[in-house]
Coordinates of C-alpha atoms and ligand atoms in Angstrom, one line a residue:
Chain A
M1 CA 108.4 100.7 91.5
S2 CA 108.6 103.8 93.7
K3 CA 111.4 106.3 94.0
D4 CA 112.8 104.9 97.3
K5 CA 112.9 101.4 95.7
I6 CA 115.5 102.3 93.0
K7 CA 118.4 101.3 95.1
I8 CA 120.9 98.4 94.9
C9 CA 121.3 95.9 97.7
E10 CA 124.3 97.1 99.7
D11 CA 126.0 93.7 99.8
L12 CA 126.0 93.3 96.0
A13 CA 126.4 97.0 95.1
D14 CA 130.1 96.7 94.1
I15 CA 129.5 94.0 91.5
M16 CA 127.0 96.2 89.6
P17 CA 128.4 97.5 86.3
P18 CA 128.7 101.3 86.2
E19 CA 125.6 101.9 84.0
Y20 CA 123.4 100.6 86.8
Q21 CA 125.2 102.6 89.5
D22 CA 124.8 105.7 87.3
L23 CA 121.1 104.9 86.9
V24 CA 120.7 105.0 90.7
E25 CA 123.0 108.0 91.4
D26 CA 122.4 110.2 88.4
A27 CA 119.1 109.5 86.7
T28 CA 116.4 112.1 87.2
Y29 CA 113.8 109.8 88.9
G30 CA 111.7 111.7 91.4
D31 CA 112.1 115.2 89.8
Q32 CA 108.8 116.3 88.3
D33 CA 110.7 119.2 86.6
R34 CA 113.0 116.9 84.7
G35 CA 113.2 117.7 81.0
W36 CA 115.1 117.5 77.7
K37 CA 117.9 119.7 79.1
D38 CA 118.9 116.8 81.3
V39 CA 119.9 114.9 78.1
G40 CA 123.7 114.6 78.1
S41 CA 124.1 115.9 81.7
S42 CA 122.5 113.0 83.6
K43 CA 121.9 109.3 83.1
E44 CA 119.3 108.9 80.4
L45 CA 116.6 106.3 80.5
I46 CA 117.6 105.2 77.1
E47 CA 121.1 104.9 75.7
Q48 CA 121.6 102.3 73.0
H49 CA 118.8 101.9 70.5
S50 CA 118.2 99.5 67.6
L51 CA 116.8 102.0 65.0
C52 CA 118.4 103.0 61.8
A53 CA 121.3 105.5 62.3
G54 CA 119.8 109.0 62.3
C55 CA 116.2 107.8 62.6
P56 CA 114.2 110.7 64.1
E57 CA 112.3 108.2 66.2
S58 CA 115.5 107.8 68.3
I59 CA 115.7 111.5 69.2
A60 CA 111.9 111.5 69.8
F61 CA 112.4 108.7 72.3
R62 CA 115.1 110.6 74.1
Y63 CA 113.0 113.8 74.5
V64 CA 109.9 111.8 75.5
L65 CA 111.8 109.8 78.1
A66 CA 113.7 112.8 79.4
S67 CA 110.4 114.7 79.9
L68 CA 108.1 112.2 81.6
P69 CA 107.1 113.9 84.9
A70 CA 107.3 110.6 86.9
P71 CA 109.1 107.8 85.0
E72 CA 109.2 105.6 88.1
D73 CA 105.4 105.6 88.2
T74 CA 104.9 105.4 84.4
V75 CA 104.0 102.3 82.3
F76 CA 104.3 102.5 78.6
V77 CA 102.2 100.4 76.3
G78 CA 103.8 99.9 72.9
S79 CA 102.8 98.1 69.7
T80 CA 104.6 96.3 66.9
G81 CA 106.7 98.5 64.6
C82 CA 110.0 100.3 64.7
T83 CA 109.2 101.8 68.1
S84 CA 108.8 98.3 69.6
L85 CA 112.5 97.6 68.8
V86 CA 113.4 100.4 71.2
F87 CA 111.4 99.4 74.3
P88 CA 113.7 96.5 75.4
H89 CA 116.4 99.1 75.9
V90 CA 114.3 101.6 77.9
A91 CA 114.6 101.9 81.7
V92 CA 110.9 102.5 82.2
Q93 CA 108.2 99.8 82.7
N94 CA 106.6 98.8 79.5
I95 CA 104.2 96.3 77.9
H96 CA 104.3 95.2 74.3
S97 CA 100.8 94.7 73.0
L98 CA 99.5 92.8 70.0
F99 CA 99.6 95.2 67.0
G100 CA 96.7 97.6 67.2
N101 CA 95.5 96.6 70.6
Q102 CA 97.6 99.2 72.5
N103 CA 94.8 101.5 73.6
A104 CA 92.6 98.6 74.8
I105 CA 95.5 97.2 76.8
A106 CA 96.3 100.6 78.3
S107 CA 92.6 101.0 79.3
G108 CA 92.7 97.8 81.3
L109 CA 96.1 98.5 82.7
H110 CA 95.1 102.0 83.9
R111 CA 92.1 100.6 85.6
A112 CA 94.1 97.8 87.2
L113 CA 96.7 100.3 88.5
K114 CA 93.9 102.4 90.0
V115 CA 92.7 99.4 92.0
R116 CA 96.2 98.1 92.9
F117 CA 97.6 101.6 93.9
P118 CA 94.6 103.7 94.9
D119 CA 96.7 106.3 96.7
K120 CA 99.3 106.8 93.9
V121 CA 99.4 108.6 90.7
K122 CA 100.3 106.2 87.9
D123 CA 100.8 107.4 84.4
V124 CA 99.9 105.1 81.5
V125 CA 101.3 106.2 78.1
V126 CA 100.6 104.5 74.8
L127 CA 103.4 105.0 72.3
A128 CA 102.9 103.4 68.9
G129 CA 103.4 104.0 65.2
D130 CA 100.8 105.5 62.8
G131 CA 99.9 102.1 61.3
A132 CA 99.1 100.8 64.8
T133 CA 97.3 104.0 65.9
V134 CA 95.2 104.9 62.8
D135 CA 94.8 101.8 60.7
I136 CA 94.8 98.5 62.4
G137 CA 94.3 99.9 65.9
L138 CA 91.9 102.8 65.0
D139 CA 88.9 101.0 66.6
M140 CA 90.8 100.6 69.9
T141 CA 92.2 104.1 69.7
L142 CA 88.9 105.7 69.2
Q143 CA 87.0 103.6 71.7
S144 CA 89.4 104.5 74.4
W145 CA 88.8 108.1 73.7
F146 CA 85.0 107.7 73.6
R147 CA 85.2 106.0 76.9
Q148 CA 87.2 108.9 78.3
E149 CA 90.1 106.6 79.5
K150 CA 92.6 108.7 81.5
F151 CA 95.8 108.1 79.7
T152 CA 98.0 109.7 77.0
T153 CA 98.3 108.3 73.5
I154 CA 101.4 109.3 71.5
C155 CA 101.7 108.4 67.8
F156 CA 105.1 108.4 66.2
D157 CA 103.9 109.4 62.7
N158 CA 106.3 108.4 60.0
E159 CA 103.5 108.3 57.4
L160 CA 103.9 104.7 56.5
Y161 CA 104.5 101.1 57.8
A162 CA 108.3 101.4 58.2
N163 CA 109.0 98.2 60.0
T164 CA 107.5 96.0 57.2
G165 CA 109.1 97.9 54.3
G166 CA 106.9 100.9 53.5
Q167 CA 103.2 100.1 53.0
E168 CA 100.6 102.8 52.8
S169 CA 99.2 104.1 56.0
G170 CA 96.2 106.3 56.8
L171 CA 98.6 109.0 57.9
M172 CA 100.5 108.9 54.6
Q173 CA 100.1 112.1 52.5
K174 CA 98.0 112.0 49.3
G175 CA 100.0 111.0 46.2
F176 CA 103.0 109.6 48.1
V177 CA 104.6 106.6 46.4
S178 CA 106.5 104.1 48.7
K179 CA 108.2 100.9 48.0
M180 CA 105.2 98.7 48.8
A181 CA 102.6 101.2 47.6
P182 CA 103.7 101.9 44.1
V183 CA 100.5 103.3 42.8
G184 CA 100.6 106.3 45.1
K185 CA 98.2 107.1 47.8
L186 CA 94.7 108.0 46.5
F187 CA 93.3 109.6 49.6
D188 CA 94.1 112.5 51.9
K189 CA 96.2 112.1 55.1
V190 CA 93.8 111.3 57.9
R191 CA 93.2 114.3 60.1
L192 CA 93.9 112.4 63.3
A193 CA 94.5 115.5 65.5
E194 CA 91.0 116.8 64.7
I195 CA 89.5 113.3 65.1
A196 CA 91.1 113.1 68.5
R197 CA 89.6 116.4 69.5
E198 CA 86.2 115.4 68.3
S199 CA 86.4 112.0 69.9
G200 CA 86.9 113.4 73.4
C201 CA 90.6 114.1 73.9
H202 CA 91.0 117.0 76.3
Y203 CA 94.4 118.0 75.0
V204 CA 95.8 117.4 71.5
A205 CA 99.2 118.4 70.0
C206 CA 100.6 117.8 66.6
L207 CA 104.2 118.7 65.9
T208 CA 107.6 117.4 64.7
V209 CA 110.5 116.6 67.0
S210 CA 112.8 119.2 65.6
K211 CA 112.4 121.4 68.8
P212 CA 113.0 119.6 72.0
N213 CA 111.4 122.2 74.2
R214 CA 108.1 121.9 72.3
V215 CA 108.1 118.1 72.6
E216 CA 108.8 118.4 76.4
K217 CA 105.9 120.9 76.9
A218 CA 103.4 118.9 74.8
L219 CA 104.3 115.7 76.6
K220 CA 104.1 117.2 80.1
N221 CA 100.8 118.9 79.2
A222 CA 99.3 115.7 77.9
I223 CA 100.3 113.6 80.9
L224 CA 99.1 116.2 83.5
V225 CA 95.8 116.7 81.7
A226 CA 95.3 112.9 81.3
R227 CA 95.6 112.5 85.1
E228 CA 92.9 115.0 85.8
F229 CA 90.5 115.2 82.8
G230 CA 90.7 112.2 80.4
P231 CA 92.3 111.1 77.2
T232 CA 95.0 113.2 75.5
F233 CA 96.8 112.7 72.2
I234 CA 100.2 113.8 70.8
Q235 CA 101.1 113.2 67.1
L236 CA 104.8 113.5 66.5
Y237 CA 106.3 113.6 63.0
T238 CA 109.3 111.2 63.0
P239 CA 110.1 110.8 59.3
C240 CA 111.3 107.4 58.3
I241 CA 114.5 108.5 56.5
L242 CA 115.0 105.0 55.2
E243 CA 111.7 104.8 53.4
I244 CA 111.7 108.3 52.0
G245 CA 115.3 108.1 50.7
K246 CA 117.1 110.5 53.1
Q247 CA 120.5 110.3 54.6
S248 CA 121.1 109.9 58.3
M249 CA 121.8 113.6 58.7
E250 CA 118.7 114.8 56.8
G251 CA 116.0 113.9 59.3
L252 CA 116.1 117.3 61.0
D253 CA 115.8 119.2 57.7
E254 CA 112.9 117.0 56.7
M255 CA 111.1 117.9 59.9
K256 CA 111.8 121.6 59.6
D257 CA 110.4 121.6 56.1
A258 CA 107.3 119.8 57.2
E259 CA 106.6 122.2 60.0
S260 CA 107.2 125.4 58.0
I261 CA 104.2 127.5 56.8
G262 CA 101.8 125.5 54.7
G263 CA 103.5 122.2 55.7
R264 CA 101.6 119.1 57.0
F265 CA 103.1 119.5 60.5
V266 CA 102.7 123.2 61.3
Y267 CA 102.4 123.2 65.1
K268 CA 98.9 122.5 66.3
E269 CA 97.4 122.4 69.7
Y270 CA 93.8 121.9 70.9
A271 CA 92.7 122.2 74.5
T272 CA 89.3 122.8 76.1
D273 CA 88.9 126.0 78.1
D274 CA 89.0 124.2 81.4
V275 CA 92.2 122.5 80.3
K276 CA 93.8 125.8 79.3
K277 CA 93.0 127.2 82.7
F278 CA 94.5 124.1 84.4
L279 CA 97.6 124.2 82.3
K280 CA 98.1 127.9 83.1
E281 CA 98.0 127.1 86.8
K282 CA 100.4 124.2 86.3
D283 CA 102.8 126.6 84.5
E284 CA 102.7 129.0 87.3
E285 CA 103.4 126.3 89.8
A286 CA 106.4 125.1 87.7
K287 CA 107.7 128.6 87.5
A288 CA 107.4 129.1 91.3
R289 CA 109.3 125.8 91.8
K290 CA 112.0 127.0 89.5
K291 CA 112.3 130.3 91.3
E292 CA 112.5 128.5 94.6
K293 CA 115.2 126.2 93.4
K294 CA 117.2 129.2 92.1
S295 CA 117.0 131.1 95.3
A296 CA 117.9 127.9 97.3
K297 CA 121.0 127.6 95.2
A298 CA 122.0 131.2 95.5
Chain B
M1 CA 111.7 55.3 76.9
S2 CA 114.7 55.9 79.1
Q3 CA 114.5 59.1 81.2
Y4 CA 116.0 62.2 79.8
K5 CA 118.8 63.7 81.8
V6 CA 119.4 67.4 82.2
Q7 CA 123.1 67.4 81.8
P8 CA 125.7 69.9 80.8
G9 CA 125.9 70.5 77.1
P10 CA 126.8 71.4 74.5
E11 CA 123.6 69.7 73.6
A12 CA 122.4 71.3 70.4
F13 CA 121.8 74.7 68.9
L14 CA 118.2 74.4 69.9
S15 CA 118.2 72.2 72.9
P16 CA 114.8 70.8 73.8
S17 CA 113.1 72.2 76.8
A18 CA 113.4 69.6 79.6
A19 CA 109.7 69.7 80.2
S20 CA 109.0 68.5 76.7
M21 CA 111.3 65.6 77.4
G22 CA 109.2 64.5 80.4
I23 CA 111.1 66.2 83.3
V24 CA 108.7 67.4 86.0
L25 CA 109.2 69.9 88.8
P26 CA 109.8 69.0 92.4
D27 CA 107.2 69.3 95.1
P28 CA 107.8 71.4 98.2
G29 CA 110.7 70.0 100.3
E30 CA 112.2 68.4 97.2
A31 CA 114.6 69.4 94.5
H32 CA 115.8 67.8 91.2
I33 CA 119.2 66.6 90.1
E34 CA 119.5 66.2 86.4
G35 CA 115.8 65.7 86.2
T36 CA 115.5 63.1 89.0
I37 CA 113.4 64.3 92.0
V38 CA 115.3 64.0 95.3
P39 CA 114.9 65.2 98.9
E40 CA 116.1 68.7 99.2
E41 CA 118.9 67.7 101.6
E42 CA 120.5 65.5 99.0
A43 CA 120.5 68.4 96.5
F44 CA 122.2 70.8 99.0
E45 CA 125.1 68.4 99.4
E46 CA 125.3 67.7 95.6
A47 CA 125.3 71.5 94.8
A48 CA 128.0 72.1 97.4
R49 CA 130.1 69.3 95.9
K50 CA 129.7 70.6 92.4
F51 CA 130.8 74.1 93.6
L52 CA 133.9 72.8 95.4
A53 CA 134.9 70.6 92.5
A54 CA 134.6 73.5 90.0
K55 CA 137.5 75.5 88.5
V56 CA 135.4 78.6 88.0
P57 CA 132.4 78.3 90.3
T58 CA 130.1 81.3 89.7
I59 CA 127.0 82.8 91.2
F60 CA 124.7 84.8 88.9
P61 CA 122.4 87.0 91.1
G62 CA 119.4 88.4 89.2
P63 CA 117.3 91.6 89.6
L64 CA 115.2 90.1 92.4
V65 CA 118.2 90.1 94.7
L66 CA 120.4 92.8 93.2
W67 CA 117.7 95.6 93.6
H68 CA 116.6 96.7 97.0
W69 CA 112.9 96.5 96.3
N70 CA 112.1 95.1 99.7
E71 CA 113.9 94.1 102.9
N72 CA 114.0 90.4 102.0
A73 CA 115.9 91.2 98.8
A74 CA 118.6 92.9 100.9
K75 CA 118.8 89.9 103.2
Q76 CA 119.1 87.5 100.3
A77 CA 121.9 89.7 98.9
T78 CA 123.8 89.4 102.2
A79 CA 123.3 85.6 102.2
I80 CA 124.5 85.4 98.6
R81 CA 127.7 87.3 99.4
K82 CA 128.4 84.9 102.3
L83 CA 127.9 81.9 100.0
A84 CA 130.3 83.4 97.5
N85 CA 132.9 83.9 100.2
A86 CA 132.4 80.4 101.6
I87 CA 133.0 78.6 98.3
P88 CA 134.8 80.9 97.1
A89 CA 132.9 81.8 93.9
R90 CA 132.7 84.6 91.5
L91 CA 129.7 86.9 91.5
I92 CA 128.5 88.1 88.1
P93 CA 125.3 90.0 88.0
M94 CA 122.3 89.8 85.7
A95 CA 121.1 93.3 86.5
D96 CA 118.3 93.4 83.9
Y97 CA 117.1 91.5 80.8
R98 CA 117.5 94.1 78.0
P99 CA 119.3 92.5 75.1
K100 CA 122.8 94.0 75.3
Y101 CA 124.6 92.3 72.5
P102 CA 127.2 93.3 71.3
K103 CA 127.9 95.8 74.0
I104 CA 128.0 93.4 76.9
D105 CA 131.1 93.2 79.0
P106 CA 131.2 89.4 79.6
E107 CA 133.7 89.7 82.3
V108 CA 131.4 91.6 84.7
E109 CA 127.9 90.8 83.6
I110 CA 125.6 88.2 82.1
N111 CA 122.5 88.7 80.0
P112 CA 119.7 86.1 79.5
N113 CA 119.6 86.6 75.8
H114 CA 123.2 85.6 75.3
P115 CA 124.4 84.0 78.5
N116 CA 126.8 81.8 76.6
L117 CA 129.1 84.8 76.0
T118 CA 129.8 85.2 79.7
I119 CA 130.2 81.5 80.3
W120 CA 132.7 81.2 77.4
H121 CA 134.6 84.3 78.3
N122 CA 135.2 83.3 81.9
K123 CA 135.4 79.5 81.2
I124 CA 132.7 79.0 83.9
D125 CA 132.1 75.3 84.6
V126 CA 129.6 75.4 87.4
C127 CA 127.0 78.2 88.0
I128 CA 123.9 79.0 90.0
F129 CA 121.1 81.4 89.1
V130 CA 119.4 83.1 92.0
G131 CA 116.9 85.9 91.9
V132 CA 116.3 85.7 88.1
H133 CA 112.6 85.8 87.0
C134 CA 111.5 82.3 85.8
H135 CA 111.0 83.0 82.1
Q136 CA 114.4 84.7 81.7
A137 CA 116.1 81.9 83.7
N138 CA 114.5 79.3 81.5
L139 CA 115.7 81.0 78.4
A140 CA 119.2 81.5 79.7
L141 CA 119.5 77.9 81.1
K142 CA 118.5 76.4 77.8
I143 CA 121.0 78.6 75.9
I144 CA 123.7 77.6 78.3
R145 CA 122.8 73.9 78.0
G146 CA 122.7 74.2 74.2
G147 CA 126.0 75.9 73.6
T148 CA 128.4 75.4 76.6
N149 CA 129.6 72.6 78.9
C150 CA 128.7 74.5 82.1
Y151 CA 126.8 72.7 84.9
T152 CA 123.8 74.9 85.7
M153 CA 121.9 75.2 89.0
A154 CA 118.9 77.2 90.0
M155 CA 117.8 78.6 93.4
C156 CA 114.3 79.3 92.2
A157 CA 111.8 81.4 94.2
Q158 CA 108.9 79.5 92.6
A159 CA 108.5 75.9 91.6
G160 CA 112.0 75.2 90.3
H161 CA 113.6 75.0 86.9
E162 CA 113.5 71.8 84.9
D163 CA 116.0 73.3 82.5
A164 CA 118.8 73.5 85.1
C165 CA 120.9 70.5 85.8
L166 CA 120.0 70.9 89.5
S167 CA 117.2 73.0 90.9
F168 CA 115.9 74.0 94.3
R169 CA 112.5 75.5 94.7
D170 CA 110.9 78.1 97.1
A171 CA 114.2 80.0 97.5
S172 CA 114.6 82.0 100.7
V173 CA 117.4 83.5 102.8
E174 CA 117.3 80.3 104.9
K175 CA 117.8 78.1 101.8
I176 CA 120.8 80.1 100.6
E177 CA 122.2 79.8 104.1
R178 CA 121.6 76.0 104.1
L179 CA 123.6 75.8 100.9
T180 CA 126.4 77.8 102.5
A181 CA 126.3 75.5 105.5
A182 CA 126.6 72.5 103.1
V183 CA 129.7 73.9 101.5
L184 CA 131.3 74.7 104.9
K185 CA 130.4 71.2 106.2
L186 CA 132.1 69.5 103.2
K187 CA 135.1 71.7 103.7
S188 CA 135.3 70.8 107.3
E189 CA 135.3 67.2 106.2
G190 CA 138.4 67.8 104.1
V191 CA 136.9 68.5 100.7
E192 CA 138.9 71.3 99.2
S193 CA 137.8 73.9 96.7
Q194 CA 139.4 73.4 93.3
A195 CA 138.6 76.9 92.2
E196 CA 141.3 78.8 90.3
E197 CA 142.7 81.8 92.0
F198 CA 140.7 85.0 91.4
T199 CA 139.9 88.3 92.8
Q200 CA 136.2 89.2 93.2
I201 CA 135.4 91.9 90.7
K202 CA 134.7 95.3 92.2
L203 CA 133.2 98.2 90.2
N204 CA 132.4 101.8 90.8
R205 CA 130.9 104.4 88.5
Q206 CA 134.2 104.8 86.7
G207 CA 134.6 101.1 86.0
R208 CA 136.7 98.2 87.5
I209 CA 138.6 98.9 90.7
A210 CA 139.5 95.3 91.4
Ligands
LIG1 C1 98.3 91.8 64.1 C2 99.5 92.1 63.3 N1 99.3 92.5 62.0 C3 100.4 92.8 61.3 C4 101.6 92.8 61.8 C5 102.8 93.1 60.9 N2 103.4 94.4 61.2 C6 104.6 94.5 61.9 S1 105.1 96.0 62.1 C7 103.9 96.6 61.1 C8 103.8 98.1 60.6 C9 104.1 99.0 61.7 O1 103.8 100.3 61.2 P1 103.6 101.5 62.2 O2 102.7 101.3 63.2 O3 103.4 102.7 61.4 O4 105.1 101.6 62.9 P2 106.5 102.0 62.2 O5 107.2 100.7 62.0 O6 106.2 102.8 61.0 O7 107.2 102.8 63.3 C10 103.0 95.6 60.7 C11 101.9 95.7 59.8 C12 101.8 92.4 63.1 N3 103.0 92.4 63.7 N4 100.7 92.1 63.8
LIG2 S1 112.9 101.9 59.1 FE1 112.5 104.1 59.2 S2 111.3 104.4 61.1 FE2 112.3 102.4 61.2 S3 114.2 102.7 62.3 FE3 114.7 102.9 60.1 S4 114.5 105.1 59.6 FE4 113.5 104.7 61.6
LIG3 MG1 104.7 104.2 60.7

């Protein structure tokens, strides 16, 4: 799919329900500076979702989808879990992989896209739960990083296996008791961000989704760096309110607690020196575009 | 064993796939009617007859002809509009395959995961799928055969659909035009459309305008 292909055939345009007409007229395809601020003012690439009411994964999806620099040239690779319930509703190409295989699938896909579209930038983005990323799929996750595959891995970390009723995951915190892990976890939460850095990721960020601007920045950084340098990783805390016994409205407070001083999700970012320099240049370019847009408007 | 016939349902909650009942796909230049392989010409006439005899004949264009992803898609869309005008038939789009239950508006759209809702709501008795990817068409055709009494047809771009009551293969602009010509020929011979009065639905970004 390329930008100029997102059109409706003229002779059948007036039988298309409004949501598709909106998608063509009002979605932010083709604008590399799109971001979370478009949520609510333009057609989103996700509207309905099938997660629990108030699940922070749903808002995380909105920010991620709103911030992709080129949704029309992006392919997501997902894995089984609560996140996979959302992909059928998303207006971006996506592939569902067998649980844990997501980074292997993404490696092959990225290579295939390079052969098929040698002159185009195609972004491959893995988006999977913590169970898929760090437990059952850890081998595939790490091997793709060792091999320096040029795509972004996003982990929606809710610190357990939510979709199957709350089993212990590698990213669960020590001592935590869940419905299907009544003894309490005996080991520490796996330090996945540090493992990612040591395994060859050129950009790593670990944060909650309480602040949309941070999610946008981390996602854009990760995708831009993956295009040029190699693997990148983002870990987003998206607490499973159902399994930790919170109400629909309490997800945000939970994330704010977890990111406050001394918490498990204090904002963390790692980047190599080359990447830092590159991101600074990209920032300057974005600022210049913004300025240009502003003066064009005036 | 007598040959299985791919006929309108309601057949069963889980109707068998026609392939598992021994129905095979037509070769190039052929089509099938209820599972029997026939020369394509015969199927054009039968499809035209079915359309003209129907109370609520309906065309379901899918993503391959709704979205302007190449010039051929646009040409097929034009041919489909002409076919709809010639019959006359309703046009109800299957714009994508996301499960939309329960938010679907069955009056103006159809979804492969619950196509029966659109068939029931509009009392559609004869329909044709065109421009729907095979796996989604197969799913929808089986659900329709399972739970409704609608006669299904498929204008398939690949090898045809055994789960439709009548299927063409290798769909093209030319084949859609041949179907239109078959309808016009029957009409010129005095066969009248039995379609109930309707106005073609028109939508803009605010909703229905006709
Ligand atoms: C190969 C395989 N093993 C096990 C499962 C069962 N299964 C489905 S979802 C899931 C847990 C998902 O946990 P996580 O990746 O953390 O995602 P969440 O649901 O928490 O968002 C498991 C184990 C499966 N679908 N496939
Ligand atoms: S089970 Fe948990 S992670 Fe899954 S949708 Fe519900 S609140 Fe979200
Ligand atoms: Mg999880």
